[in-house]
JSON list of C-alpha atoms in Angstrom, two decimals:
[
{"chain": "A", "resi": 1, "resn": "UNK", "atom": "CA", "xyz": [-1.50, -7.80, 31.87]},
{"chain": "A", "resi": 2, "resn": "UNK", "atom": "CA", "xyz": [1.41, -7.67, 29.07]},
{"chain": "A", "resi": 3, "resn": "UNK", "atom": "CA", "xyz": [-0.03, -6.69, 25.80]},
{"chain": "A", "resi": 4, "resn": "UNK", "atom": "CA", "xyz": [0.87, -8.97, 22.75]},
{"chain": "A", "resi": 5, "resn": "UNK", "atom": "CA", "xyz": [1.09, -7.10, 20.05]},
{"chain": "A", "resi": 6, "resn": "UNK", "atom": "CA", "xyz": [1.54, -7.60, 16.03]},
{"chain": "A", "resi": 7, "resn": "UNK", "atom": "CA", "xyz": [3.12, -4.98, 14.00]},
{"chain": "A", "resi": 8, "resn": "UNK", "atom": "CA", "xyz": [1.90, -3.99, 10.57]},
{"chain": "A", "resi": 9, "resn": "UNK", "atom": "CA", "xyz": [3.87, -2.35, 8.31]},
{"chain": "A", "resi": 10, "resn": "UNK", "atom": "CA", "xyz": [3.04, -1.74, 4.80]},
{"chain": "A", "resi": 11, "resn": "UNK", "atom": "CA", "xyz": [3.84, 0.57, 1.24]},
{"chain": "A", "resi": 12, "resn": "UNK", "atom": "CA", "xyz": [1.75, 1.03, -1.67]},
{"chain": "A", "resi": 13, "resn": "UNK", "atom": "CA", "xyz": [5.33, 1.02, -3.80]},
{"chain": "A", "resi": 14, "resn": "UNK", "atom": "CA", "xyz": [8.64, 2.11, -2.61]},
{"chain": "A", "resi": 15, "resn": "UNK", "atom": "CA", "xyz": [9.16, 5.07, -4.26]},
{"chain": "A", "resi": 16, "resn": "UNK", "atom": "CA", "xyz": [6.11, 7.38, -3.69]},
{"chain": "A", "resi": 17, "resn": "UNK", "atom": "CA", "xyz": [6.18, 5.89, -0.30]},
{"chain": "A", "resi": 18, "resn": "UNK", "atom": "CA", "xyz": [7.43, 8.89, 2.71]},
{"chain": "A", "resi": 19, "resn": "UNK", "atom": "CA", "xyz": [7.60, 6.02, 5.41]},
{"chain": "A", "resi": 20, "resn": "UNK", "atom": "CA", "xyz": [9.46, 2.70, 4.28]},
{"chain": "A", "resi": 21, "resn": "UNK", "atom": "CA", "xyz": [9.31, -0.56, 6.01]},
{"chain": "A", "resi": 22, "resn": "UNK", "atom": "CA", "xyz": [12.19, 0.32, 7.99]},
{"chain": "A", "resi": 23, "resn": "UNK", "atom": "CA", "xyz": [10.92, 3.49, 9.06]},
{"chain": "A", "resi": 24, "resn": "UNK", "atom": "CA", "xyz": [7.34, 1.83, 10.21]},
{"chain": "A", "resi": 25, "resn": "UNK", "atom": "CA", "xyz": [9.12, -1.21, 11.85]},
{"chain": "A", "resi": 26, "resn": "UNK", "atom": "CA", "xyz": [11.33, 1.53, 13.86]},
{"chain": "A", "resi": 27, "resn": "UNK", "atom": "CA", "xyz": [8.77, 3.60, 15.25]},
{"chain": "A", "resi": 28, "resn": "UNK", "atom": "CA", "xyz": [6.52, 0.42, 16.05]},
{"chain": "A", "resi": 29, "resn": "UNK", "atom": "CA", "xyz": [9.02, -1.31, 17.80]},
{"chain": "A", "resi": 30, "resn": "UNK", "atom": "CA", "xyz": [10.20, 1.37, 19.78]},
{"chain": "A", "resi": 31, "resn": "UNK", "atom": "CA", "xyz": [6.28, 2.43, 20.48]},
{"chain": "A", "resi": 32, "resn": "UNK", "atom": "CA", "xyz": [6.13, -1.63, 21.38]},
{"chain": "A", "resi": 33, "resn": "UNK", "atom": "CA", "xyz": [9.56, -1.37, 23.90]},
{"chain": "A", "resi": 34, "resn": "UNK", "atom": "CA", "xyz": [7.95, 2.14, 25.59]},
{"chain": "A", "resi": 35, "resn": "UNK", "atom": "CA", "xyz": [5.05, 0.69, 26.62]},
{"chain": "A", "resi": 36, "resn": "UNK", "atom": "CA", "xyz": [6.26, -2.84, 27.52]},
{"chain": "A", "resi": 37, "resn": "UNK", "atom": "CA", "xyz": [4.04, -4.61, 24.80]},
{"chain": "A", "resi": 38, "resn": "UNK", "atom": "CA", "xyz": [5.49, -7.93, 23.60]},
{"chain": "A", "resi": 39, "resn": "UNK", "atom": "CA", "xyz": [6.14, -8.65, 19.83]},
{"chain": "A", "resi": 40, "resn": "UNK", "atom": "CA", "xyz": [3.67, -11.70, 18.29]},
{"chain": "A", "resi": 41, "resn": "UNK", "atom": "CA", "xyz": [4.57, -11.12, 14.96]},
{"chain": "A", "resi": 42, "resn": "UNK", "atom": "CA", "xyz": [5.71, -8.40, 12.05]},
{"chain": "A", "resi": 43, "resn": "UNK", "atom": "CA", "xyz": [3.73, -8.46, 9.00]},
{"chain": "A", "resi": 44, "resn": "UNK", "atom": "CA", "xyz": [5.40, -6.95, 6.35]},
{"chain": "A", "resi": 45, "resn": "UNK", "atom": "CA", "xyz": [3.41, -6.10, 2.74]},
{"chain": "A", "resi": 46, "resn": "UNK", "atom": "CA", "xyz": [6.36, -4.47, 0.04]},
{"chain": "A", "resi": 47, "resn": "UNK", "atom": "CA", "xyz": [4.33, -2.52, -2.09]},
{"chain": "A", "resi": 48, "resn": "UNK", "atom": "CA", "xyz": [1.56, -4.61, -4.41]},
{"chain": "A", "resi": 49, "resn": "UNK", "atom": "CA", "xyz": [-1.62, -3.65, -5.53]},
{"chain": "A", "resi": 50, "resn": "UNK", "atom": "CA", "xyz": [-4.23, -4.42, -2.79]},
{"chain": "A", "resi": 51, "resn": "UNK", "atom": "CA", "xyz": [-6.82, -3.55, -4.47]},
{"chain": "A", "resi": 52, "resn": "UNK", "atom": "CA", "xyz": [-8.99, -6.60, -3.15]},
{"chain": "A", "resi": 53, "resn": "UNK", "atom": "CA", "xyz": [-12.72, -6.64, -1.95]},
{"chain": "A", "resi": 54, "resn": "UNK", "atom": "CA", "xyz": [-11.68, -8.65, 0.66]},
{"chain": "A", "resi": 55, "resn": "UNK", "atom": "CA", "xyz": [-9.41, -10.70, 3.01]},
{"chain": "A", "resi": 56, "resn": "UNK", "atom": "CA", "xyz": [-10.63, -14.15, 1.85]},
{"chain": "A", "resi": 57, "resn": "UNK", "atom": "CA", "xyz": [-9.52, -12.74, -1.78]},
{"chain": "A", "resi": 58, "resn": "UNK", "atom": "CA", "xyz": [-6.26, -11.33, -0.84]},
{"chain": "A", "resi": 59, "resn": "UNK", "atom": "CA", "xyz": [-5.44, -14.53, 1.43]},
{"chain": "A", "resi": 60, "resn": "UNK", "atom": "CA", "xyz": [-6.27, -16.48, -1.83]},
{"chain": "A", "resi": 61, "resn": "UNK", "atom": "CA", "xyz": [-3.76, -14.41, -3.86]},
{"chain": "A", "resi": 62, "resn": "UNK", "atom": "CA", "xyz": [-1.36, -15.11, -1.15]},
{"chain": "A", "resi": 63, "resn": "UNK", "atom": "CA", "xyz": [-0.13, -18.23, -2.72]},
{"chain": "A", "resi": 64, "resn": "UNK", "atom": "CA", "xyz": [1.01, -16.42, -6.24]},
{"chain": "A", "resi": 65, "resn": "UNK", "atom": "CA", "xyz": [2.87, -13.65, -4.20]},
{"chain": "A", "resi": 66, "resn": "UNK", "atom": "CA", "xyz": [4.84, -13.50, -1.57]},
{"chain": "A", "resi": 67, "resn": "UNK", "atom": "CA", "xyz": [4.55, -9.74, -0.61]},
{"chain": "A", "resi": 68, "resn": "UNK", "atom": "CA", "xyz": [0.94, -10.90, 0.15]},
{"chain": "A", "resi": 69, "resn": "UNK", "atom": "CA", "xyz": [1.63, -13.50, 2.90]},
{"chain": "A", "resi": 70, "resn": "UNK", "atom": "CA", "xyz": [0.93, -11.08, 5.92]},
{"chain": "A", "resi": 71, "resn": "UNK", "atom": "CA", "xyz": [-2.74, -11.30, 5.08]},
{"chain": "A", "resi": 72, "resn": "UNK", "atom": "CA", "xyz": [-2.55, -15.16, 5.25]},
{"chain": "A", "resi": 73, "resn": "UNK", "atom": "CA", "xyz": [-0.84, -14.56, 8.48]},
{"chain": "A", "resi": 74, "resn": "UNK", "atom": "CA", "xyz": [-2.76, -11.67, 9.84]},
{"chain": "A", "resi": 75, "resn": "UNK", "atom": "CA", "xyz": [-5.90, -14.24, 9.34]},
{"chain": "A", "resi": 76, "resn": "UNK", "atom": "CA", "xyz": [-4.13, -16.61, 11.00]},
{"chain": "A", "resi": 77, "resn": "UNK", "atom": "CA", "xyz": [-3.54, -14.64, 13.83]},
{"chain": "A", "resi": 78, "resn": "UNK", "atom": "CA", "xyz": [-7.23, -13.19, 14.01]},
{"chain": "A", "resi": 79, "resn": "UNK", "atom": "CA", "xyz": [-8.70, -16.72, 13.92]},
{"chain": "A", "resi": 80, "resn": "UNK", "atom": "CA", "xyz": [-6.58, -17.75, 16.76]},
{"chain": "A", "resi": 81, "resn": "UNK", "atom": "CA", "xyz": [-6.46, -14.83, 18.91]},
{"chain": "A", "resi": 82, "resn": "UNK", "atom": "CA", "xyz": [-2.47, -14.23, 19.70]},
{"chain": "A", "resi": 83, "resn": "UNK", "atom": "CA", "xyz": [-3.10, -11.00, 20.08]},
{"chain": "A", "resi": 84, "resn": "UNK", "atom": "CA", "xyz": [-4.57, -8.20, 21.72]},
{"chain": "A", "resi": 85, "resn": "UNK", "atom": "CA", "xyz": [-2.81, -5.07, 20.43]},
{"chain": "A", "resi": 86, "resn": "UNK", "atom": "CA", "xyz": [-2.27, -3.89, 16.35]},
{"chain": "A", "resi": 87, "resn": "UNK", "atom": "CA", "xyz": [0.11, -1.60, 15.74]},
{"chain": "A", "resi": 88, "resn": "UNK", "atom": "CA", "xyz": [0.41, 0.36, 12.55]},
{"chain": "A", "resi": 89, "resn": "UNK", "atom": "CA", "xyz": [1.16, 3.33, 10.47]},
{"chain": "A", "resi": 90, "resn": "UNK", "atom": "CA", "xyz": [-2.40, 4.55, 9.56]},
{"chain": "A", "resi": 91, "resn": "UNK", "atom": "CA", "xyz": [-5.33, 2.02, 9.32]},
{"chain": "A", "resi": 92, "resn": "UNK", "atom": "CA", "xyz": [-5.94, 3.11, 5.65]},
{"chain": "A", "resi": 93, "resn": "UNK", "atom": "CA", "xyz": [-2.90, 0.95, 4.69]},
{"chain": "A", "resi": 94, "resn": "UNK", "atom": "CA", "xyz": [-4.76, -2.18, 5.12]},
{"chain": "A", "resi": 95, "resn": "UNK", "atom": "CA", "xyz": [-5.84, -1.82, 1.51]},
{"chain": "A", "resi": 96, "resn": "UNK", "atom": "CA", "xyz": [-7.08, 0.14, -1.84]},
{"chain": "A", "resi": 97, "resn": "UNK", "atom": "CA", "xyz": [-10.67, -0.65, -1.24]},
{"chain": "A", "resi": 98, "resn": "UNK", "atom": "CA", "xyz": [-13.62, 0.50, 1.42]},
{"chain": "A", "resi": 99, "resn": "UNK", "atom": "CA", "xyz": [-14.50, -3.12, 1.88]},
{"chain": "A", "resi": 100, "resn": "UNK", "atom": "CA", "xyz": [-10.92, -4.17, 2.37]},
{"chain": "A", "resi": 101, "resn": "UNK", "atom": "CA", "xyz": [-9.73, -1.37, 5.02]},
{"chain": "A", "resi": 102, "resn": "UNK", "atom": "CA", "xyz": [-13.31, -2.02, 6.87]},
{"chain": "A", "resi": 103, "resn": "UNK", "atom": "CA", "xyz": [-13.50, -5.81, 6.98]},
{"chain": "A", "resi": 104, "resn": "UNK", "atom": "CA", "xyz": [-9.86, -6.15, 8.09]},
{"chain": "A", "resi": 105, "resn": "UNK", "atom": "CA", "xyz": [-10.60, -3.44, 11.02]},
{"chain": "A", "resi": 106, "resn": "UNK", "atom": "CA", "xyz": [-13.68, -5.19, 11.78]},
{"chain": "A", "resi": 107, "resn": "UNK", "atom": "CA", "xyz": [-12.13, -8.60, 11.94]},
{"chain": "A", "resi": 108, "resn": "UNK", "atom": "CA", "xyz": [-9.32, -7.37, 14.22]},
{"chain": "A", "resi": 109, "resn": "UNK", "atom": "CA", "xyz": [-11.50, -5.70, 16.96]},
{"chain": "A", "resi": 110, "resn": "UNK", "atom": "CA", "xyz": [-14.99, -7.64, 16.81]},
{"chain": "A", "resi": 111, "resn": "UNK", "atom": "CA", "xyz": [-13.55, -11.38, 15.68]},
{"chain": "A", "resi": 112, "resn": "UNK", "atom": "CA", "xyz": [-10.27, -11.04, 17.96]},
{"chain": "A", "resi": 113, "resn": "UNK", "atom": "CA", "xyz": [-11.10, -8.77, 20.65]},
{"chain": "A", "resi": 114, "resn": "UNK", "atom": "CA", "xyz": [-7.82, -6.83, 19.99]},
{"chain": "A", "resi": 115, "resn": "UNK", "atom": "CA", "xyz": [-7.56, -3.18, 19.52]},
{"chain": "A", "resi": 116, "resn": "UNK", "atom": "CA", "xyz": [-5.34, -1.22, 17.17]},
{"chain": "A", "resi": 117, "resn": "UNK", "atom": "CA", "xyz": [-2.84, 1.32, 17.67]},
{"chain": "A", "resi": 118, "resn": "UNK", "atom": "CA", "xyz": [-2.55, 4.01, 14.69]},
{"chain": "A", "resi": 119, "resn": "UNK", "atom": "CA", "xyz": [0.98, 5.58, 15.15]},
{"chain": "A", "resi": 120, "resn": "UNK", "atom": "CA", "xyz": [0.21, 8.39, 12.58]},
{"chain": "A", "resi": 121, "resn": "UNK", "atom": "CA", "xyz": [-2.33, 9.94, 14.25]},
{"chain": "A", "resi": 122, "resn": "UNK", "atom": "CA", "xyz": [-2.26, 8.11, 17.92]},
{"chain": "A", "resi": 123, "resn": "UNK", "atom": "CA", "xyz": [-5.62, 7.36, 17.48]},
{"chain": "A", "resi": 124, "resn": "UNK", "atom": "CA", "xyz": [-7.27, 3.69, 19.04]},
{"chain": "A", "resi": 125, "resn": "UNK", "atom": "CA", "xyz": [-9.82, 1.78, 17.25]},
{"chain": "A", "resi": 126, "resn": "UNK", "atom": "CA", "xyz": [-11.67, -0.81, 19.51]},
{"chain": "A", "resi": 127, "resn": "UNK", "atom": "CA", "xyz": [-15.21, -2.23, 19.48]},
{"chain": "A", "resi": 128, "resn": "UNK", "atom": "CA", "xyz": [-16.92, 0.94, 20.58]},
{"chain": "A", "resi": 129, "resn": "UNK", "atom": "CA", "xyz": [-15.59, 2.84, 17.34]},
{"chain": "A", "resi": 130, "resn": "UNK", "atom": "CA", "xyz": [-14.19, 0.19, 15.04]},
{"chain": "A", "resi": 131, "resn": "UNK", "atom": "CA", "xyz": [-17.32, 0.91, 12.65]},
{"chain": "A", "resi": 132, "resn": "UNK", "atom": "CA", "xyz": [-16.69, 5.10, 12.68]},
{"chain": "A", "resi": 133, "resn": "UNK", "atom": "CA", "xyz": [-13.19, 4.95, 12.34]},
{"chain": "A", "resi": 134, "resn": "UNK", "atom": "CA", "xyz": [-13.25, 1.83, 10.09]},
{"chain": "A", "resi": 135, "resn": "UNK", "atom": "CA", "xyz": [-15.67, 4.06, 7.30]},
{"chain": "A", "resi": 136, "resn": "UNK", "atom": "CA", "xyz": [-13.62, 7.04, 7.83]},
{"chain": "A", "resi": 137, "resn": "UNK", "atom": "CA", "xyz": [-10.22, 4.75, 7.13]},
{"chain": "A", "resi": 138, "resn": "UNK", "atom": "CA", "xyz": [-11.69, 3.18, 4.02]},
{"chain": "A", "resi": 139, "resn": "UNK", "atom": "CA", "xyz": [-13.08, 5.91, 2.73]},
{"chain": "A", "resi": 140, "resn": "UNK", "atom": "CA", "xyz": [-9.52, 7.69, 2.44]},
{"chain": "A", "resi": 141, "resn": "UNK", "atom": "CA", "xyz": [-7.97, 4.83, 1.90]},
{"chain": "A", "resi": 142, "resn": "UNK", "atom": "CA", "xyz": [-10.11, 4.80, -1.60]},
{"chain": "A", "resi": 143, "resn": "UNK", "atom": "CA", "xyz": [-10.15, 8.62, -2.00]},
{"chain": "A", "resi": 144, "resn": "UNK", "atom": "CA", "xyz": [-6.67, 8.93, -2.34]},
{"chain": "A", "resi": 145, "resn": "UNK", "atom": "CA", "xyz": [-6.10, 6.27, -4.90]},
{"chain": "A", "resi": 146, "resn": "UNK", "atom": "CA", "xyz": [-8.74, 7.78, -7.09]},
{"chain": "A", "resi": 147, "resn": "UNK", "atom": "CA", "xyz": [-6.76, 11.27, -6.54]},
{"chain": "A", "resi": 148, "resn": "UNK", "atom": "CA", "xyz": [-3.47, 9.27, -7.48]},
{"chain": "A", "resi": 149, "resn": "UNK", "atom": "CA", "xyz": [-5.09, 7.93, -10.55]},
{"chain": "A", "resi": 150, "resn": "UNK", "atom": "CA", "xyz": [-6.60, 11.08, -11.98]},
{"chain": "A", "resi": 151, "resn": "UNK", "atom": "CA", "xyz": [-3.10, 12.67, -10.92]},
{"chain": "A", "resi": 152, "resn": "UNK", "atom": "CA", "xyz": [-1.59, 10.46, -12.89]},
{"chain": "A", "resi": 153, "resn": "UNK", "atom": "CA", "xyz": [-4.52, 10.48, -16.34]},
{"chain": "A", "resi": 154, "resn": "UNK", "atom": "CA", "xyz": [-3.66, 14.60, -16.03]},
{"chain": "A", "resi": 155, "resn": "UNK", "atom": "CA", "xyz": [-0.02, 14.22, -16.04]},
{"chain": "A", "resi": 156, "resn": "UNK", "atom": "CA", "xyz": [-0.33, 11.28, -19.08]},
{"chain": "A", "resi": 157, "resn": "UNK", "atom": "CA", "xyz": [-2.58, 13.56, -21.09]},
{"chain": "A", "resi": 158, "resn": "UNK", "atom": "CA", "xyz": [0.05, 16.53, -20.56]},
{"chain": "A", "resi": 159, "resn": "UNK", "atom": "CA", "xyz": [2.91, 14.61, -21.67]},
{"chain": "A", "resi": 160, "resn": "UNK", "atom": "CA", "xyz": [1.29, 13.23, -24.67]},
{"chain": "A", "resi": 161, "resn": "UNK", "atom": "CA", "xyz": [0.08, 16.79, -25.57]},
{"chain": "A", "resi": 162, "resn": "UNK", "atom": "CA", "xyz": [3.87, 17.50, -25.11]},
{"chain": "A", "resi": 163, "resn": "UNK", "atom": "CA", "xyz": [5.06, 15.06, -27.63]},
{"chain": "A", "resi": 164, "resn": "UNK", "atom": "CA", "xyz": [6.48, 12.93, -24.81]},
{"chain": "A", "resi": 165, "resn": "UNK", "atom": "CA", "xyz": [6.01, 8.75, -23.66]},
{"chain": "A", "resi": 166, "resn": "UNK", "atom": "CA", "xyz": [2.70, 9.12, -22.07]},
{"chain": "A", "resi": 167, "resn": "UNK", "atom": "CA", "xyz": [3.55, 6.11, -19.65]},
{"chain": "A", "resi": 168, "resn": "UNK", "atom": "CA", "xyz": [5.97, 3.20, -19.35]},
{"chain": "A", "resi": 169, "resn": "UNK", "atom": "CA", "xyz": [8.36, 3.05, -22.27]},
{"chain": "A", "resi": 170, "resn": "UNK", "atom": "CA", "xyz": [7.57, 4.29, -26.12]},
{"chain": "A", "resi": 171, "resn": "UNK", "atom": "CA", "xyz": [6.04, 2.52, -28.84]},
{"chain": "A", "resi": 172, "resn": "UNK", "atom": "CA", "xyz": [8.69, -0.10, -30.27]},
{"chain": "A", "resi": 173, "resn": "UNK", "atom": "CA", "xyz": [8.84, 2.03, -33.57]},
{"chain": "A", "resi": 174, "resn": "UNK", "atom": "CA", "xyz": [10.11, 5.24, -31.53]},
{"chain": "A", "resi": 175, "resn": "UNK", "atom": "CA", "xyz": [12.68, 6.35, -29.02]},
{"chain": "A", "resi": 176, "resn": "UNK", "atom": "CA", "xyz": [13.10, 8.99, -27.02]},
{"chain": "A", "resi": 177, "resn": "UNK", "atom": "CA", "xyz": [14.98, 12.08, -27.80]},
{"chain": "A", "resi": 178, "resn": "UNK", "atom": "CA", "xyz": [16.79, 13.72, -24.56]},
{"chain": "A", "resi": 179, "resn": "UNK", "atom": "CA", "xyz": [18.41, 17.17, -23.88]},
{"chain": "A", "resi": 180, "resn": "UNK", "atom": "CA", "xyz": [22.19, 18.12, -22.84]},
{"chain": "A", "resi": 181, "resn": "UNK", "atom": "CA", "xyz": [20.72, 17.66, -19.36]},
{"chain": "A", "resi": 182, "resn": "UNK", "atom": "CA", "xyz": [19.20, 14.19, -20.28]},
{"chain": "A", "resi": 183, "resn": "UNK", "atom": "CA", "xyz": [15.61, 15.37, -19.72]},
{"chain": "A", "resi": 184, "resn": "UNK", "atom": "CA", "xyz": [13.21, 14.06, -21.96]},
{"chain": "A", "resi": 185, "resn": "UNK", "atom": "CA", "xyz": [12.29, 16.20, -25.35]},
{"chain": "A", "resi": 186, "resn": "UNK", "atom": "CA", "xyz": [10.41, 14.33, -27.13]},
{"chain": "A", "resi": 187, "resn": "UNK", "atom": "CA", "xyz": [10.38, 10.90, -28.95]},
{"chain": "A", "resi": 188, "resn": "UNK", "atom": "CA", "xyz": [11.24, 10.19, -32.71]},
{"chain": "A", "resi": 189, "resn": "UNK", "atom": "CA", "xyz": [11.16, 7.14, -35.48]},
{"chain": "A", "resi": 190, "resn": "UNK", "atom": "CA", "xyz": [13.99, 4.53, -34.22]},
{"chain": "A", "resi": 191, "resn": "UNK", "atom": "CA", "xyz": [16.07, 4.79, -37.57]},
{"chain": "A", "resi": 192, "resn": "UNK", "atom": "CA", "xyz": [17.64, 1.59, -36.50]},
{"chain": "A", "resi": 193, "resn": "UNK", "atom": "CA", "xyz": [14.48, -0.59, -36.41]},
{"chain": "A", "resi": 194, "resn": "UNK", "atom": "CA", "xyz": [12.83, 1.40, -39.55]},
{"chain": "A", "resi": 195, "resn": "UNK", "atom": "CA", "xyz": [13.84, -1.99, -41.89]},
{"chain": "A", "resi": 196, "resn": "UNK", "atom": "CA", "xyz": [11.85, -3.68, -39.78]},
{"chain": "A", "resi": 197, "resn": "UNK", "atom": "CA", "xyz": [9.01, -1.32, -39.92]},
{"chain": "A", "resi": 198, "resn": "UNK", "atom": "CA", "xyz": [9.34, -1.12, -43.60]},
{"chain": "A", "resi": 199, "resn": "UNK", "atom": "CA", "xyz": [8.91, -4.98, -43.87]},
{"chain": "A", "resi": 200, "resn": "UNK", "atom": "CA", "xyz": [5.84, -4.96, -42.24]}
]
């Protein structure tokens, strides 16, 4: 029997991300052509927060965002049945939360009956280890977000401590000061907006 299968690509944002959507499409087609599995559908998520509890909530935020309308779609699909294969990266992409990563695994083997391909690690998650697999996904899934966001609350604290923009851009009263090199020195009053600042 010919396998119908639905690709899954997906990047938390594009610049931190090693695989892009290209690179994830390519290798999951290519698995797909290999193995003589048809194409359903590719659903395609560019880098959002998915930091949802779970697919009911993210299918609702669907309608505000269009990088969000392969979980609209991937419901779809589930509640139908089209198909019987999932191919992705790593299962731990489905989203930033444990709920998230485990309903969506859960709904894809139990509800549809389909199992999923992880292309990462060539591992297969069906019915008869959906629930392992699925608490060892979600759990990294939310590990590694919490290691991105204390990362990123150590490197904040460093650059404030190093008279530097802590995040984003700097205060509207200051700019930043650069060296030959254009690497950032420090920051300093704007002299241009200081009548502005002296008004106030």
């Amino acid at each position: 029997m010919t396998e119908k299968a639905i690709i899954w690509a997906a990047v938390s944002s594009r610049p931190q991300d090693k695989y892009s959507i290209d690179d994830q499409l390519k290798l999951a087609r290519e698995w797909c052509q290999r193995f003589d599995a048809v194409i359903v559908d590719e659903l395609i998520v560019r880098g959002f927060s998915r930091d949802y509890w779970t697919l009911a909530d993210v299918v609702a935020a669907a309608a505000s965002t269009p990088d969000m309308g392969a979980f609209a779609r991937l419901q779809d699909h589930i509640k139908r049945k089209t198909f019987t294969l999932f191919i992705c990266l790593d299962a731990d992409r489905f989203g930033r939360t444990t709920s998230l990563v485990h309903e969506i695994i859960g709904r894809i083997t139990y509800d549809c009956g389909a199992r999923i391909y992880t292309l990462f690690d060539g591992v297969w998650i069906d019915e008869s280890n959906a629930t392992m697999i699925g608490s060892m996904k979600a759990v990294k899934a939310r590990t590694d977000i919490d290691r991105l966001r204390m990362y990123g609350r150590v490197g904040s604290d460093n650059r404030a401590r190093d008279g530097k923009v802590a995040q984003g851009r700097p205060p509207l009263f200051q700019r930043i000061i650069r060296n030959d090199s254009g690497k950032e020195i420090g920051v300093v009053i704007n002299e241009a907006l200081r009548p502005l600042w002296t008004d106030l």
